[in-house]
Tab-separated table of C-alpha atoms in Angstrom:
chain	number	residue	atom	x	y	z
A	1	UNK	CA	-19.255	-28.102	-21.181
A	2	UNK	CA	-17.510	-25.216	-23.308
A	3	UNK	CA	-16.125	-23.855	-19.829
A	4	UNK	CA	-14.985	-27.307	-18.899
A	5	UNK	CA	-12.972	-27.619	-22.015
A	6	UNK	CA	-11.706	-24.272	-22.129
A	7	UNK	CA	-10.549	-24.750	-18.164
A	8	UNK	CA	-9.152	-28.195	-19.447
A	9	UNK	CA	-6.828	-26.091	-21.515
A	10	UNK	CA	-6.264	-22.986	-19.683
A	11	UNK	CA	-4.941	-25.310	-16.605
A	12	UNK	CA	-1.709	-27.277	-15.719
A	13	UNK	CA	-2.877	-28.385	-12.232
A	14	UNK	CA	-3.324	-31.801	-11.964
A	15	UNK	CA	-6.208	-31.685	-9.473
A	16	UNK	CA	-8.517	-29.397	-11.382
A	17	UNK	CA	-7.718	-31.915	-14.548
A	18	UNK	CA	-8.676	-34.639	-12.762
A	19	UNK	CA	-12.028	-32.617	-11.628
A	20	UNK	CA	-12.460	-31.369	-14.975
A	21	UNK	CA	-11.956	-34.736	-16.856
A	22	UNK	CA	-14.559	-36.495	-13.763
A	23	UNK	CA	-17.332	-33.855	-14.356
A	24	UNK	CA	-16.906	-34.426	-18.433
A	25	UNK	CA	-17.083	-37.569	-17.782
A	26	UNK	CA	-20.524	-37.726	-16.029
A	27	UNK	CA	-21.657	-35.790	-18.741
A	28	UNK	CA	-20.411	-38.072	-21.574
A	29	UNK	CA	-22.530	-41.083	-20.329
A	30	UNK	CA	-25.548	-38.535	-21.724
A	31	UNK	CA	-25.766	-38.781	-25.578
A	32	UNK	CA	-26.836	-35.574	-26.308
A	33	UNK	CA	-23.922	-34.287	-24.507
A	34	UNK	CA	-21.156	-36.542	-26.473
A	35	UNK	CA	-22.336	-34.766	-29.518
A	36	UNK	CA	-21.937	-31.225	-27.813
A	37	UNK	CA	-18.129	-32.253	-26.484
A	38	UNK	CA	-17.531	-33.195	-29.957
A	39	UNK	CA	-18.574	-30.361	-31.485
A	40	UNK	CA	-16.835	-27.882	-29.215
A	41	UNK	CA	-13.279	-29.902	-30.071
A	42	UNK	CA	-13.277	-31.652	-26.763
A	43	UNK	CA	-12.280	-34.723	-28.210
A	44	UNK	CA	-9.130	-33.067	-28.965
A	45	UNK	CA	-8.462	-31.725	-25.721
A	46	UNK	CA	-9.256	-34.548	-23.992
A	47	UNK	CA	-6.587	-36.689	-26.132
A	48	UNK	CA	-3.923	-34.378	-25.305
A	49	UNK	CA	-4.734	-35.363	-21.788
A	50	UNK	CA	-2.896	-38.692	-22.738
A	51	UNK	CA	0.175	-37.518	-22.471
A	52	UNK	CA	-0.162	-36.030	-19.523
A	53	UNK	CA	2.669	-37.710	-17.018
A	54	UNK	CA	0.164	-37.380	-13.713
A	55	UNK	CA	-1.312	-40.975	-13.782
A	56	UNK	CA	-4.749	-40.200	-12.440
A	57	UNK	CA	-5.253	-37.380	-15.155
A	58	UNK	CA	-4.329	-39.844	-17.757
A	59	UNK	CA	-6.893	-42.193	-16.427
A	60	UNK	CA	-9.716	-39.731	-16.109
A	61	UNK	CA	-8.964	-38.776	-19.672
A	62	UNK	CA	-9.454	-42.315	-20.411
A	63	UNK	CA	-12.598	-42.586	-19.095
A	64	UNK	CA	-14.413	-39.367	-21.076
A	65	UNK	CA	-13.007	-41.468	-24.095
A	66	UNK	CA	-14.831	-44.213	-23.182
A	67	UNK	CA	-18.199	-42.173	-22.529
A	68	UNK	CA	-17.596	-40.851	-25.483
A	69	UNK	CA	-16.766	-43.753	-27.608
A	70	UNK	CA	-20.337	-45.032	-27.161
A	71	UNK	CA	-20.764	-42.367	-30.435
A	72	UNK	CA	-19.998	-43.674	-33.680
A	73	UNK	CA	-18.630	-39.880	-34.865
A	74	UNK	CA	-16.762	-39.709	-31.756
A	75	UNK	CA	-15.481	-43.265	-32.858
A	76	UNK	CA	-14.138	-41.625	-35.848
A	77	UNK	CA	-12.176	-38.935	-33.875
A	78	UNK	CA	-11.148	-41.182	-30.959
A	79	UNK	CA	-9.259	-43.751	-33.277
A	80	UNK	CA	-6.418	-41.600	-33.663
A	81	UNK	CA	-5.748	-42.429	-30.273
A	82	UNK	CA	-5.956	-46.053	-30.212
A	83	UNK	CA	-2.036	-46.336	-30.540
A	84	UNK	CA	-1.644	-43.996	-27.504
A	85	UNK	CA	-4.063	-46.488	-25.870
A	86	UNK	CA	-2.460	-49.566	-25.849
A	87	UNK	CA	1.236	-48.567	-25.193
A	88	UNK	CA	-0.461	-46.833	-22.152
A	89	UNK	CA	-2.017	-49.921	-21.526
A	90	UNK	CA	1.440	-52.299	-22.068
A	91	UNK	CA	3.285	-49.670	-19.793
A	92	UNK	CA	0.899	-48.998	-17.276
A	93	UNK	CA	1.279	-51.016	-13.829
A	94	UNK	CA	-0.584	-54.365	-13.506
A	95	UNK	CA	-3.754	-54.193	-12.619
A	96	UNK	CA	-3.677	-50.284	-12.063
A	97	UNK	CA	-6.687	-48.344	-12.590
A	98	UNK	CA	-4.891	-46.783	-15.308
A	99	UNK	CA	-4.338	-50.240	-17.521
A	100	UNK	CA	-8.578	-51.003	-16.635
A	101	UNK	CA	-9.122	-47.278	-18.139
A	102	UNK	CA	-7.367	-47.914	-21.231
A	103	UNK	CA	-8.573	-51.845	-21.492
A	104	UNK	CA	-12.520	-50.549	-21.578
A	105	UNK	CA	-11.860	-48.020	-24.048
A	106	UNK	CA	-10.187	-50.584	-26.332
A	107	UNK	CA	-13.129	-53.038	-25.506
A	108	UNK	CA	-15.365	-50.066	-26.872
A	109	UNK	CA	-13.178	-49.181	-29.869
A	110	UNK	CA	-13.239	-52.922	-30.917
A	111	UNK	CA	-16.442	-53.527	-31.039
A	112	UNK	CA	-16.517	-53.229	-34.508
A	113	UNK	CA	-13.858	-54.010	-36.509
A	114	UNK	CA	-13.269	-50.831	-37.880
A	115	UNK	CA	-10.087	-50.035	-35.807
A	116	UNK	CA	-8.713	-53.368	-35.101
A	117	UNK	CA	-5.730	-53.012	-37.213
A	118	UNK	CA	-4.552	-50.519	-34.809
A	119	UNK	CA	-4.096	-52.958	-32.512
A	120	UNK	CA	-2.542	-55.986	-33.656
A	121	UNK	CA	0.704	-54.767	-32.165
A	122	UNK	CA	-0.874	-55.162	-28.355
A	123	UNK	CA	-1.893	-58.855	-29.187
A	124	UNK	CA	1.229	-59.986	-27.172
A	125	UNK	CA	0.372	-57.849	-24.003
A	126	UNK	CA	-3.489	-58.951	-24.091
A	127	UNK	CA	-2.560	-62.330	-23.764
A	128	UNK	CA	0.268	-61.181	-21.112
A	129	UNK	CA	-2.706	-59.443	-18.960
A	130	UNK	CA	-4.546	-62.810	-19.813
A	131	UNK	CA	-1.785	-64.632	-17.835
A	132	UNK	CA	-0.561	-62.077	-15.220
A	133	UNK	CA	-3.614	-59.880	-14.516
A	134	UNK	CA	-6.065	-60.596	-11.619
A	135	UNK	CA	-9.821	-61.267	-12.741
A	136	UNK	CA	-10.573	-57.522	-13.361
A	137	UNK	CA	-7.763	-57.406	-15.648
A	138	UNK	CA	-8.234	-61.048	-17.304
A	139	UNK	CA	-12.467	-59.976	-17.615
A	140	UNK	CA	-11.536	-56.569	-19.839
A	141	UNK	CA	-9.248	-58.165	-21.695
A	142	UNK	CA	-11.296	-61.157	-22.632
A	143	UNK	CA	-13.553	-58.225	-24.226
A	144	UNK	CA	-11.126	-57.030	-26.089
A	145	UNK	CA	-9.684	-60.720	-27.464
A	146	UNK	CA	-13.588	-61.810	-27.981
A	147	UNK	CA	-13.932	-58.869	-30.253
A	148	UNK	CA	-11.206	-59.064	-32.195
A	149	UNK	CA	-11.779	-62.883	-32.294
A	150	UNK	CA	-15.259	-61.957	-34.281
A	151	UNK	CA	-12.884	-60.317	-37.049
A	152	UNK	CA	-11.607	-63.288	-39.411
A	153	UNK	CA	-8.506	-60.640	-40.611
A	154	UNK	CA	-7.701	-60.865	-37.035
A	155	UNK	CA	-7.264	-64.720	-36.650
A	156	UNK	CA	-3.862	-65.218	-38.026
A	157	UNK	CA	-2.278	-62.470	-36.056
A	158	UNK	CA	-3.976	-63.694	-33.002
A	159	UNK	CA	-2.374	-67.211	-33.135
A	160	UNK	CA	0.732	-65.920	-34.219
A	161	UNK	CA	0.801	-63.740	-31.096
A	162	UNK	CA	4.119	-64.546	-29.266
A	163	UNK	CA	2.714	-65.642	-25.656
């Protein structure tokens, strides 16, 4: 995992990213192994993956986030990125697997409602996706309303939402 991380930085080739980001991905779904990642500042490294421009890289990163956000320390960490997340998300083509990355690690960040406040701006585009997206895209986001919906300091900003 330490070499993984380390290549994650050392690199700026898209392809052995993309590898990189797959393989810590696989790993993540292991809990001991989320704690390890986190330890080693892969959290970190992984979130400055975000802003890569390469699509696929950006959507690998997203899903080691969402391994990892099944950890409530890594929780703590990832939630910094949550803005990142949803503008990703609202600029991301419909229905890419890009916008699905980002949508299920929102649905995991939102779980509680620890970090909801960080997206209240995104309201709007949830209930775009709602509208527009096809049933893989209307399914994630459902998560992500139901959630918030289970948060009564979400209700008024959710039927305020401009739709």
């Amino acid at each position: 995992l330490h070499k993984l991380i380390n290549l994650l930085q050392a690199t700026d080739d898209p392809l052995i990213q993309e590898q990189a980001l797959i393989t810590l991905s696989n790993s993540a779904a292991f809990s001991v192994n989320q704690d390890i990642i986190r330890n080693l500042d892969g959290l970190s490294v992984i979130g400055r993956m975000l802003s890569n421009c390469v699509p696929k890289v950006k959507e690998k990163a997203l899903n080691v986030l969402n391994n990892l956000s099944m950890n409530i320390k890594n929780q703590e960490e990832i939630q910094v990125y949550i803005t990142q997340v949803c503008r990703t998300v609202e600029s991301a083509p419909l229905n890419s697997d890009l916008q699905l990355a980002g949508l299920r690690l929102l649905t995991n960040m939102s779980v509680t409602s620890d970090y909801h406040e960080k997206m209240i701006n995104s309201i709007p585009c949830f209930f775009h996706l709602l509208s527009e997206g096809t049933e893989r895209t209307q399914i994630q986001v459902l998560k992500v309303l139901v959630n918030l919906s289970a948060n009564p300091a979400m209700t008024r900003h959710l039927l305020r939402a401009q739709v």
